[in-house]
Amino acid sequence: MSELKMIDGVTAKKKYLDLLSSKYPTISKASTEIINLEAILNLPKGTEHFLSDIHGEHESFIHVLKNGSGVIKRKIDELFTNTLRDSEKKFLATLVYYPRSKIELVKRTEQNMDDFYRINIYRLVELCKYCSSKYTRSKVRKILPQDYSYVIEELLHEHRKSEHKEEYYVSIIESIISLGQAEDFIMSLSIAIQRLVVDRLHIVGDIYDRGPRPDLIVDRLADYHSVDIQWGNHDILWMGAAAGEKTCIANALRISSRYANLDVIEDVYGINLIPLATFALSVYEDDECAEFQPKVDEDEFSTKEISMISKMHKAISIIQFKLEGDIISRRPEYEMSHRLLLDKIDYKNGTISIKGRDYTLKDNNFPTIDPDSPYELTKEEKDVMDKLVKSFRMSDKLQKHVNFLFSKGSIYLKYNGNLLIHGAIPLNEDGSFMEMKLKGVKYKGKELLDRMEYLVREGYFETDDEKRSYGLDMFWYLWTGKCSSLFGKDDMTTFERYFIEAKETHVENMNPYFLLREDESILKKIFEEFKMDFEEDHIINGHVPVKFKKGESPVKANGKVFVIDGGFSRAYQSKTGMAGYTLIYNSRTLQLVAHEPFTSKEDAVINETDIISSTVLVEHKARRKMIKDTKDGEKLIEKVEDLKILLSAYRRGLIKEK
């Protein structure tokens, strides 16, 4: 950048203004853009949706995206209050969610499809117009599907009551029908409506693990018009696995075995599991691996399949415990030496000593562990891991998905007055920020989170071996370490849960944050640390399922904190009593939407069932929040100021019009 110049009180960064002038080459064009931006600043802010802990439940997630957490149905009710029956409103909503499938169903019984197309195109155009009313034409244009953007834009801005344009409006729709384009046009209108009801989507962590198809969720997000992701502990685990970090690979495989989701790894991501399966069969051929039975409905899998998964589950778990011991020894700053358990086992007597007490092991068959060097991988285990690392690193689809998580994701995000973070702000019991030494330097609070994110990015992208090695280990620490904002506990007692009956050894203490976030004085310190306004702003967390059926509320600290993990994952729904929360933040209100379990797409199309959602208004502002009050608004205001400087430079001859 050139030095700043002062000419008649105008400060100009000459090189920047030259660059800006190439886009706005005249006084007229710069003035027009200023007028446009200042008008946009006074529009209501767009609607933001927040979801968390999706855990691979792709059907439920995609349906929530399609119905805008119930907003589309609400818009239909508002617009067609006195003109459509309830059954017609349900039909129209289903048509918006699943246009192609619903039309195919209608074709089986409808005698006059042209009439069907005509009626529903008119209705969808009106609904699209209603949903787009608070956006500028240019913004709506960017949201519209490309194939029919011009036609939809014409219809959205037509005045049908005008005698001059009535025939024009009618002829557009009749042409669409006569040319056989009605079905595609309805599809485009439906997509436009789905996009218009959500201006920005925030995923507050945990796309991966437990559910069947996390890959379909990532694919859907990659095509979404506006999204950000705050990594969850399960996401960072898969990101580490994609980076080739061995303990993350072992953990990801262990969890996939536990929930019998190995199809995602093998069929979707193309990772070769034959070396692991062959190894597991040879080592545990006569072992029932009873403690490693997958959590599945036995009707879905054969006895042989369950036996195979159990053996693979045990094999990768033992490898995991060995690999974790290696990192713990290599990184003393992690302060995890108490997690070194394999050397605490009495292999002859089948017991283990933990915190001065001896416990009998439920399973004492450890054919791959050398009691004198318990953390050393056997030659066969090394071979399995080397092949798995290569396979994870060579999976094009996994690398594409993880690159997307890096490009759209972060450990935390401040956005329009909300701090989004999956788990916790790591605190000590006295409310002070937990401190951790990384590469010889102590970090805490916001600085610690920033540093950890920097290190994992180095672990994935850096070519320097030393930096990459340190960053790779940080992936695993964020999965399981006590100072990890994504994990939020003091321990992960995986070994104890598999091998020890005594429940007291299974305890994983939550970080003090989860209690202290109800303390106003502590909360104010956190808000100050992240430069937030305590009166106006909020913290949004996921990670810990809210036990709705036991009366627990997702609203904490008098409305300063929202916990929106309500059980999207079917594995949690028996504990929570519902199927997830969505937080909706529009220009005037914060609304918490509680969802009932989703049945299936087929049921939604045929029977027009929807996810039953109950909405609670948690905050209402007397004054609407405008775009000028948002993060995006700050950027627009800055751009307006720059354009005004450019305008002044044109008028004073600093820069010549082109």
XYZ file of C-alpha atoms in Angstrom:
658
model
C 0.000 0.000 0.000
C 1.246 3.495 -0.740
C 1.684 6.085 1.981
C -1.437 7.946 3.104
C -1.898 11.363 1.486
C -3.821 14.330 2.857
C -5.467 16.520 0.213
C -8.154 18.947 1.365
C -8.901 16.742 4.373
C -9.376 13.624 2.239
C -7.314 10.589 3.344
C -6.642 8.324 0.391
C -4.857 4.991 0.078
C -3.899 5.550 -3.508
C -3.365 1.969 -4.618
C -6.594 0.830 -2.996
C -8.560 3.679 -4.589
C -7.071 2.861 -7.997
C -8.275 -0.720 -7.546
C -11.724 0.435 -6.408
C -11.982 2.810 -9.363
C -11.626 -0.097 -11.793
C -14.938 -1.425 -10.479
C -16.596 2.000 -10.146
C -14.928 3.992 -12.946
C -17.142 7.102 -12.834
C -18.761 9.465 -10.332
C -22.130 8.210 -11.507
C -21.337 4.527 -10.870
C -19.778 5.210 -7.443
C -22.760 7.383 -6.449
C -25.245 4.727 -7.588
C -23.495 2.057 -5.502
C -23.491 4.325 -2.416
C -27.236 4.914 -2.816
C -27.804 1.158 -3.233
C -25.709 0.167 -0.200
C -27.226 2.820 2.080
C -30.690 1.568 1.133
C -29.681 -2.041 1.850
C -28.364 -1.024 5.283
C -31.885 0.003 6.241
C -33.521 -3.303 5.340
C -34.355 -5.825 8.123
C -31.593 -8.363 8.790
C -32.025 -11.781 7.233
C -33.209 -14.824 9.186
C -30.502 -17.002 10.732
C -30.992 -20.659 11.665
C -28.817 -22.514 14.187
C -28.572 -26.318 14.373
C -26.169 -28.588 16.218
C -25.276 -32.235 16.848
C -26.754 -33.666 13.668
C -24.616 -36.826 13.993
C -25.202 -38.270 10.542
C -29.018 -38.130 10.670
C -29.268 -36.928 7.092
C -33.000 -37.465 6.477
C -34.083 -35.426 9.504
C -31.517 -32.743 8.793
C -32.437 -32.356 5.122
C -36.122 -32.161 6.010
C -35.451 -29.390 8.547
C -33.543 -27.502 5.834
C -36.422 -27.981 3.404
C -39.118 -26.802 5.811
C -37.026 -24.003 7.312
C -37.683 -25.360 10.828
C -41.405 -24.851 10.225
C -41.040 -21.300 8.839
C -42.348 -22.268 5.387
C -45.531 -23.745 6.862
C -45.944 -20.604 8.965
C -45.536 -18.390 5.885
C -48.163 -20.455 4.036
C -50.565 -20.084 6.981
C -50.030 -16.301 7.061
C -50.357 -15.762 3.308
C -53.277 -18.082 2.580
C -55.168 -17.720 5.877
C -58.611 -17.271 4.345
C -58.069 -18.629 0.842
C -56.852 -22.213 1.337
C -58.197 -25.089 3.422
C -55.827 -26.707 5.923
C -55.498 -29.750 3.665
C -54.480 -27.498 0.763
C -51.912 -25.735 2.932
C -50.416 -29.101 3.938
C -50.288 -30.129 0.301
C -48.591 -26.889 -0.740
C -46.004 -27.223 2.030
C -45.176 -30.781 0.954
C -44.915 -29.607 -2.654
C -42.317 -27.031 -1.564
C -40.335 -29.625 0.420
C -40.405 -32.469 -2.125
C -41.653 -31.066 -5.461
C -40.421 -33.844 -7.740
C -41.683 -36.707 -5.558
C -45.034 -35.036 -4.854
C -45.695 -34.346 -8.541
C -44.941 -37.978 -9.432
C -47.507 -39.028 -6.831
C -50.114 -36.574 -8.158
C -49.681 -37.857 -11.729
C -51.100 -41.238 -10.685
C -54.555 -39.792 -9.989
C -54.777 -36.290 -11.502
C -56.703 -36.142 -14.813
C -55.737 -32.606 -15.783
C -52.096 -31.939 -14.999
C -52.127 -28.598 -16.815
C -54.690 -27.271 -14.323
C -52.646 -28.698 -11.457
C -49.512 -26.945 -12.732
C -51.334 -23.668 -13.345
C -52.930 -23.469 -9.891
C -49.786 -24.414 -8.013
C -47.429 -22.190 -10.011
C -49.631 -19.199 -9.147
C -49.602 -20.194 -5.465
C -45.866 -20.798 -5.378
C -45.145 -17.471 -7.083
C -47.220 -15.680 -4.437
C -45.438 -17.579 -1.658
C -42.033 -16.835 -3.186
C -42.954 -13.146 -3.460
C -44.041 -13.111 0.200
C -40.807 -14.783 1.359
C -38.643 -12.392 -0.668
C -40.350 -9.189 0.452
C -37.578 -8.041 2.807
C -34.722 -8.592 0.363
C -33.394 -6.440 -2.460
C -33.933 -7.534 -6.042
C -30.201 -8.123 -6.477
C -30.069 -10.413 -3.428
C -33.128 -12.360 -4.576
C -31.544 -12.675 -8.025
C -28.444 -14.299 -6.504
C -30.582 -16.772 -4.530
C -32.759 -17.881 -7.451
C -31.891 -21.141 -9.259
C -29.997 -20.224 -12.423
C -32.134 -22.014 -15.023
C -35.274 -19.966 -14.398
C -33.929 -16.939 -12.536
C -35.011 -14.399 -15.166
C -38.550 -15.786 -15.468
C -39.034 -16.080 -11.693
C -37.750 -12.538 -11.204
C -40.217 -11.225 -13.779
C -43.119 -12.983 -12.047
C -42.051 -11.857 -8.577
C -42.072 -8.216 -9.561
C -45.161 -8.205 -11.747
C -48.344 -6.427 -10.612
C -51.058 -8.798 -11.710
C -53.810 -6.269 -11.078
C -52.309 -3.967 -13.673
C -54.386 -4.211 -16.876
C -51.249 -3.419 -18.881
C -49.352 -6.484 -17.661
C -52.047 -9.081 -16.921
C -51.732 -10.795 -20.288
C -47.949 -10.735 -20.070
C -48.058 -12.454 -16.671
C -50.539 -15.087 -17.840
C -48.644 -15.771 -21.058
C -45.417 -16.540 -19.156
C -47.129 -19.241 -17.089
C -49.043 -20.671 -20.055
C -45.825 -20.886 -22.064
C -44.084 -22.709 -19.220
C -46.893 -25.301 -19.162
C -47.231 -25.694 -22.948
C -43.464 -26.176 -23.358
C -43.488 -29.014 -20.810
C -41.362 -27.056 -18.319
C -43.899 -26.815 -15.482
C -42.365 -29.562 -13.367
C -38.855 -28.092 -13.561
C -40.252 -24.619 -12.930
C -42.082 -25.762 -9.788
C -38.832 -27.380 -8.662
C -36.980 -24.082 -9.139
C -39.654 -22.083 -7.299
C -39.567 -24.545 -4.386
C -35.765 -24.309 -4.110
C -36.021 -20.505 -4.186
C -38.563 -20.519 -1.334
C -36.393 -22.877 0.748
C -33.424 -20.553 0.272
C -35.337 -17.358 0.977
C -36.580 -18.400 4.425
C -33.008 -18.965 5.701
C -30.540 -16.178 5.016
C -27.699 -17.802 6.982
C -27.310 -21.307 8.388
C -25.056 -21.962 11.394
C -24.040 -25.540 12.248
C -22.802 -25.535 15.840
C -20.826 -28.750 15.613
C -20.962 -32.536 15.288
C -21.959 -33.502 11.788
C -20.130 -36.839 12.093
C -20.534 -40.167 13.953
C -23.432 -42.314 15.162
C -25.943 -41.654 12.356
C -25.802 -43.384 8.956
C -24.819 -40.685 6.406
C -22.770 -37.683 7.533
C -21.389 -37.472 3.990
C -24.822 -36.548 2.595
C -25.079 -33.763 5.169
C -21.705 -32.328 4.146
C -22.672 -32.591 0.464
C -25.865 -30.672 1.179
C -24.028 -27.992 3.171
C -21.435 -27.591 0.407
C -24.271 -26.607 -1.968
C -25.964 -24.327 0.572
C -26.120 -20.635 -0.284
C -24.814 -19.305 3.050
C -23.381 -21.452 5.842
C -20.736 -21.567 8.556
C -19.659 -24.452 10.786
C -18.262 -24.492 14.291
C -16.376 -27.739 14.629
C -17.589 -30.292 17.141
C -15.403 -32.900 18.826
C -16.666 -35.577 16.404
C -15.903 -33.346 13.418
C -12.346 -32.628 14.578
C -11.842 -36.382 15.008
C -12.677 -37.013 11.340
C -10.648 -34.008 10.250
C -7.657 -35.471 12.117
C -8.282 -38.860 10.533
C -8.320 -37.268 7.074
C -5.023 -35.563 7.948
C -3.561 -39.024 8.628
C -3.353 -38.756 12.442
C -3.352 -42.397 13.580
C -5.143 -42.032 16.931
C -7.953 -40.100 15.237
C -8.235 -42.824 12.581
C -8.416 -45.500 15.303
C -11.039 -43.545 17.271
C -13.157 -42.872 14.165
C -13.081 -46.559 13.238
C -13.858 -47.615 16.803
C -16.956 -45.390 16.938
C -18.071 -46.491 13.470
C -17.720 -50.115 14.612
C -19.612 -49.390 17.829
C -22.587 -48.022 15.860
C -22.168 -50.392 12.885
C -21.572 -47.524 10.475
C -18.571 -49.013 8.705
C -20.447 -48.711 5.385
C -19.782 -44.949 5.422
C -16.051 -45.564 5.729
C -15.841 -48.380 3.199
C -18.550 -47.701 0.602
C -18.828 -43.906 0.741
C -15.254 -42.856 1.417
C -13.647 -45.863 -0.287
C -11.363 -46.716 2.637
C -10.097 -50.278 2.523
C -10.984 -52.114 5.756
C -9.878 -55.563 4.568
C -6.462 -55.312 6.309
C -8.181 -54.525 9.631
C -10.814 -57.250 9.152
C -8.180 -59.855 8.222
C -6.042 -58.904 11.201
C -9.015 -58.958 13.607
C -10.110 -62.410 12.429
C -6.644 -63.875 12.798
C -6.056 -62.467 16.297
C -9.550 -62.769 17.804
C -10.825 -65.836 15.940
C -11.805 -67.652 19.150
C -12.752 -64.489 21.091
C -16.468 -63.623 21.243
C -15.492 -59.986 21.934
C -18.644 -59.733 24.037
C -17.855 -56.237 25.326
C -17.453 -54.986 21.759
C -20.831 -55.958 20.335
C -22.120 -53.095 18.127
C -25.145 -51.056 19.211
C -27.571 -52.317 16.562
C -30.941 -53.909 16.118
C -30.065 -57.601 15.816
C -32.691 -57.993 13.076
C -30.667 -55.671 10.822
C -27.466 -57.744 10.914
C -26.682 -61.433 10.718
C -24.876 -63.208 13.557
C -21.836 -63.523 11.312
C -21.813 -59.771 10.568
C -22.113 -58.871 14.252
C -19.268 -61.251 15.099
C -17.048 -59.700 12.396
C -17.780 -56.115 13.509
C -17.146 -57.058 17.165
C -13.708 -58.446 16.361
C -12.783 -55.387 14.298
C -14.124 -53.206 17.105
C -11.866 -54.826 19.692
C -8.830 -54.887 17.404
C -8.972 -51.171 16.611
C -9.745 -50.282 20.251
C -6.565 -51.964 21.499
C -4.588 -50.225 18.752
C -6.177 -46.927 19.815
C -5.125 -47.323 23.462
C -1.560 -48.065 22.379
C -1.394 -45.069 20.027
C -2.831 -42.727 22.641
C -0.135 -43.824 25.087
C 2.465 -42.789 22.535
C 1.049 -39.238 22.206
C 0.646 -38.837 25.986
C 4.308 -39.735 26.488
C 5.416 -37.487 23.620
C 3.395 -34.440 24.747
C 3.825 -33.937 28.531
C 2.156 -30.505 28.172
C -1.121 -32.372 27.620
C -0.985 -33.450 31.306
C -2.630 -36.801 30.550
C -0.226 -39.288 32.138
C -3.103 -40.581 34.308
C -4.623 -41.941 31.083
C -1.736 -44.395 30.659
C -3.560 -47.568 31.714
C -2.100 -50.472 29.741
C 0.950 -50.519 32.021
C -1.347 -50.657 35.089
C -2.775 -54.063 34.121
C -1.781 -57.266 35.888
C -2.059 -59.472 32.806
C -1.596 -62.714 34.753
C -4.420 -62.041 37.241
C -6.706 -60.022 34.932
C -6.853 -56.927 37.138
C -5.971 -53.253 36.779
C -4.862 -50.709 39.378
C -6.437 -47.239 39.076
C -6.006 -44.484 41.690
C -4.825 -46.997 44.303
C -7.679 -49.483 43.759
C -7.637 -52.827 41.974
C -10.445 -53.773 39.613
C -11.169 -57.064 37.862
C -11.240 -56.764 34.094
C -14.343 -57.939 32.243
C -12.128 -59.049 29.356
C -8.563 -60.249 29.885
C -7.717 -61.504 26.401
C -4.885 -59.255 25.130
C -2.965 -61.338 22.596
C -1.315 -58.304 20.961
C -0.054 -56.630 24.159
C 3.459 -57.278 25.435
C 3.284 -56.656 29.233
C 6.872 -55.376 29.167
C 6.116 -52.868 26.340
C 2.316 -52.506 26.443
C 2.142 -49.428 24.178
C 4.220 -50.889 21.363
C 2.298 -51.899 18.232
C 2.964 -55.364 16.882
C 4.355 -55.643 13.359
C 0.893 -56.622 12.115
C -0.761 -53.670 13.889
C 1.793 -51.265 12.370
C 1.060 -52.694 8.956
C -2.702 -52.271 9.444
C -2.282 -48.660 10.571
C 0.095 -47.762 7.742
C -2.439 -49.053 5.211
C -5.296 -47.219 6.938
C -3.362 -43.929 7.018
C -2.674 -44.229 3.298
C -6.310 -45.086 2.601
C -7.675 -42.137 4.629
C -5.188 -39.755 3.015
C -6.008 -41.035 -0.483
C -9.807 -40.794 -0.130
C -10.726 -37.984 -2.547
C -14.232 -37.632 -1.178
C -13.114 -37.452 2.465
C -10.420 -34.912 1.602
C -12.980 -32.828 -0.295
C -15.342 -32.889 2.701
C -12.622 -32.017 5.203
C -11.374 -29.177 3.008
C -14.936 -27.843 3.086
C -14.983 -28.089 6.906
C -11.776 -26.078 7.020
C -12.993 -23.467 4.535
C -16.355 -22.864 6.226
C -15.438 -23.841 9.775
C -13.709 -22.691 12.924
C -13.515 -23.531 16.624
C -15.810 -20.611 17.435
C -17.523 -17.748 15.617
C -18.803 -14.329 16.634
C -21.665 -13.403 14.347
C -24.313 -10.699 14.749
C -24.061 -10.562 18.530
C -23.856 -14.308 19.086
C -20.837 -16.373 20.159
C -21.181 -19.813 18.591
C -19.095 -22.564 20.155
C -19.844 -26.276 20.199
C -18.898 -27.215 23.750
C -17.459 -24.907 26.377
C -15.160 -22.039 27.218
C -12.653 -24.033 29.350
C -12.822 -22.745 32.943
C -11.340 -23.670 36.309
C -13.646 -24.229 39.283
C -13.088 -20.647 40.484
C -14.295 -19.314 37.127
C -10.876 -18.336 35.818
C -9.885 -19.388 32.312
C -8.025 -22.701 32.056
C -4.437 -22.275 30.967
C -2.366 -24.524 28.723
C 1.244 -24.388 27.581
C 1.760 -24.966 23.859
C 5.286 -24.944 22.429
C 6.506 -23.336 25.620
C 3.978 -20.472 25.644
C 0.979 -20.252 28.003
C -2.445 -19.508 26.544
C -5.948 -19.146 28.008
C -9.420 -17.926 27.072
C -9.941 -16.685 23.534
C -6.197 -16.768 22.866
C -6.053 -20.495 23.659
C -8.901 -21.284 21.260
C -7.292 -19.197 18.519
C -3.942 -20.935 19.021
C -5.465 -24.420 18.929
C -7.243 -23.647 15.669
C -4.010 -22.304 14.195
C -2.192 -25.518 15.162
C -4.728 -27.923 13.636
C -4.705 -25.930 10.429
C -0.934 -26.386 10.409
C -1.465 -30.099 11.035
C -3.574 -30.399 7.898
C -1.979 -27.887 5.514
C 1.651 -27.443 6.646
C 4.459 -29.185 4.738
C 7.105 -28.671 7.443
C 7.384 -32.028 9.268
C 7.812 -30.586 12.774
C 4.886 -28.155 12.507
C 2.708 -30.793 10.883
C 3.527 -33.350 13.594
C 2.607 -30.965 16.413
C -0.597 -29.963 14.629
C -1.594 -33.589 14.049
C -1.344 -34.325 17.772
C -3.533 -31.280 18.473
C -6.388 -32.871 16.483
C -6.434 -35.711 18.999
C -6.114 -33.368 21.983
C -9.139 -31.364 20.820
C -11.055 -34.657 20.688
C -10.240 -35.676 24.252
C -8.171 -33.102 26.200
C -9.367 -31.260 29.313
C -8.584 -27.797 27.857
C -10.450 -28.541 24.627
C -13.494 -26.335 24.098
C -14.922 -29.064 21.858
C -14.703 -31.871 24.434
C -15.544 -30.024 27.646
C -14.662 -32.797 30.127
C -11.688 -33.753 32.274
C -11.394 -37.320 30.948
C -12.614 -39.725 28.299
C -12.960 -43.046 30.129
C -13.234 -45.237 27.031
C -11.002 -48.044 28.353
C -12.865 -48.226 31.662
C -16.260 -48.485 29.967
C -15.138 -51.442 27.895
C -13.177 -53.333 30.534
C -14.316 -52.391 34.072
C -17.726 -53.048 35.608
C -17.430 -50.488 38.434
C -19.355 -47.367 37.436
C -17.181 -45.040 39.496
C -14.385 -45.571 36.976
C -16.634 -44.431 34.118
C -17.130 -40.914 35.437
C -16.252 -38.074 33.072
C -16.533 -34.757 34.880
C -17.915 -31.879 32.873
C -15.861 -28.713 32.701
C -16.963 -26.160 35.356
C -18.202 -23.950 32.505
C -21.400 -25.974 32.263
C -22.388 -24.929 35.809
C -20.690 -21.547 35.942
C -22.358 -20.269 32.770
C -25.415 -19.691 35.000
C -23.334 -17.308 37.172
C -23.774 -13.755 35.876
C -20.382 -12.540 37.116
C -18.578 -15.426 35.371
C -20.624 -14.956 32.235
C -19.717 -11.271 32.130
C -16.014 -12.220 32.197
C -16.553 -14.495 29.197
C -18.450 -11.783 27.320
C -15.662 -9.323 28.073
C -13.013 -11.815 26.919
C -14.732 -12.103 23.533
C -15.595 -8.366 23.373
C -19.338 -8.925 23.520
C -22.212 -6.785 24.803
C -23.663 -8.473 27.903
C -27.029 -6.738 27.542
C -27.585 -7.628 23.893
C -25.494 -10.672 22.954
C -25.767 -14.443 23.525
C -23.721 -17.638 23.644
C -24.988 -20.604 21.614
C -23.724 -24.092 22.520
C -24.464 -27.668 21.467
C -22.614 -30.809 22.606
C -24.588 -31.713 25.751
C -28.058 -33.128 25.025
C -30.824 -31.240 26.817
C -33.011 -33.751 28.661
C -36.328 -32.226 27.635
C -38.417 -35.085 29.026
C -36.934 -34.467 32.488
C -37.902 -30.802 32.382
C -34.475 -29.422 31.478
C -34.554 -26.152 29.562
C -32.268 -25.236 26.658
C -32.399 -21.611 27.816
C -29.696 -20.881 30.395
C -28.505 -17.856 32.355
C -31.739 -15.876 31.972
C -31.609 -16.073 28.202
C -27.916 -15.280 27.762
C -27.006 -18.865 26.784
C -28.827 -21.336 24.520
C -28.016 -25.054 24.343
C -29.486 -26.437 21.139
C -28.464 -30.114 21.283
C -31.836 -31.716 21.813
C -31.260 -35.124 20.250
C -31.072 -34.943 16.471
C -29.218 -38.241 16.756
C -31.568 -41.181 17.263
C -29.029 -42.598 19.725
C -29.868 -39.727 22.114
C -33.629 -39.424 21.633
C -34.497 -41.909 24.375
C -32.608 -39.653 26.808
C -33.847 -36.280 25.551
C -37.440 -37.187 24.712
C -37.409 -35.165 21.469
C -35.434 -34.779 18.236
C -33.434 -31.607 18.325
C -33.731 -27.847 18.542
C -33.410 -25.109 15.993
C -32.790 -21.538 17.051
C -34.267 -18.960 14.679
C -33.007 -15.380 14.815
C -34.819 -12.888 12.624
C -34.878 -9.094 12.660
C -37.104 -8.885 15.718
C -37.160 -12.181 17.615
C -35.223 -15.175 18.862
C -37.350 -18.310 18.613
C -36.500 -21.763 19.893
C -38.064 -24.583 17.883
C -38.323 -28.062 19.431
C -38.709 -30.910 16.925
C -40.433 -34.269 17.202
C -38.743 -37.277 15.527
C -38.914 -37.427 11.735
C -40.470 -40.560 10.245
C -39.250 -40.724 6.640
C -39.261 -38.859 3.337
C -41.719 -41.411 1.941
C -44.162 -40.741 4.779
C -43.755 -36.980 4.320
C -44.533 -37.203 0.585
C -47.397 -39.709 0.704
C -49.125 -38.711 3.941
C -47.948 -35.076 4.008
C -46.534 -35.533 7.483
C -44.113 -32.919 8.703
C -41.768 -32.759 11.661
C -44.078 -31.526 14.391
C -42.368 -28.494 15.840
C -43.295 -26.347 18.812
C -41.944 -22.809 18.863
C -41.164 -20.766 21.955
C -40.478 -17.045 21.701
C -37.440 -16.466 23.909
C -36.665 -12.865 23.034
C -38.506 -10.032 21.318
C -37.031 -6.661 20.415
C -39.213 -3.559 20.184
C -36.934 -2.233 17.438
C -36.193 -4.346 14.420
C -32.557 -5.239 13.873
C -31.503 -3.873 10.510
C -28.667 -4.934 8.233
C -26.664 -1.914 9.438
C -26.701 -3.494 12.937
C -25.126 -6.758 11.741
C -21.657 -8.076 10.979
C -22.388 -7.906 7.251
C -23.673 -4.385 7.793
C -20.323 -3.339 9.277
C -18.624 -4.397 6.047
C -21.173 -2.517 3.947
C -20.734 0.637 6.039
C -16.981 0.376 5.546
C -17.504 -0.009 1.806
C -19.769 3.056 1.727
C -17.055 5.084 3.476
C -14.477 3.883 0.943
C -16.754 4.800 -1.956
C -17.321 8.258 -0.500
C -13.545 8.730 -0.358
C -13.338 7.564 -3.986
C -16.081 10.017 -4.920
C -14.195 12.827 -3.225
C -10.981 11.761 -4.998
C -12.753 11.917 -8.371
C -14.108 15.394 -7.650
C -10.722 16.729 -6.540
C -8.827 15.219 -9.430
C -6.842 12.767 -7.320
C -8.141 9.987 -9.555
C -9.454 10.464 -13.078
C -12.770 9.029 -14.227
C -12.348 6.292 -16.816
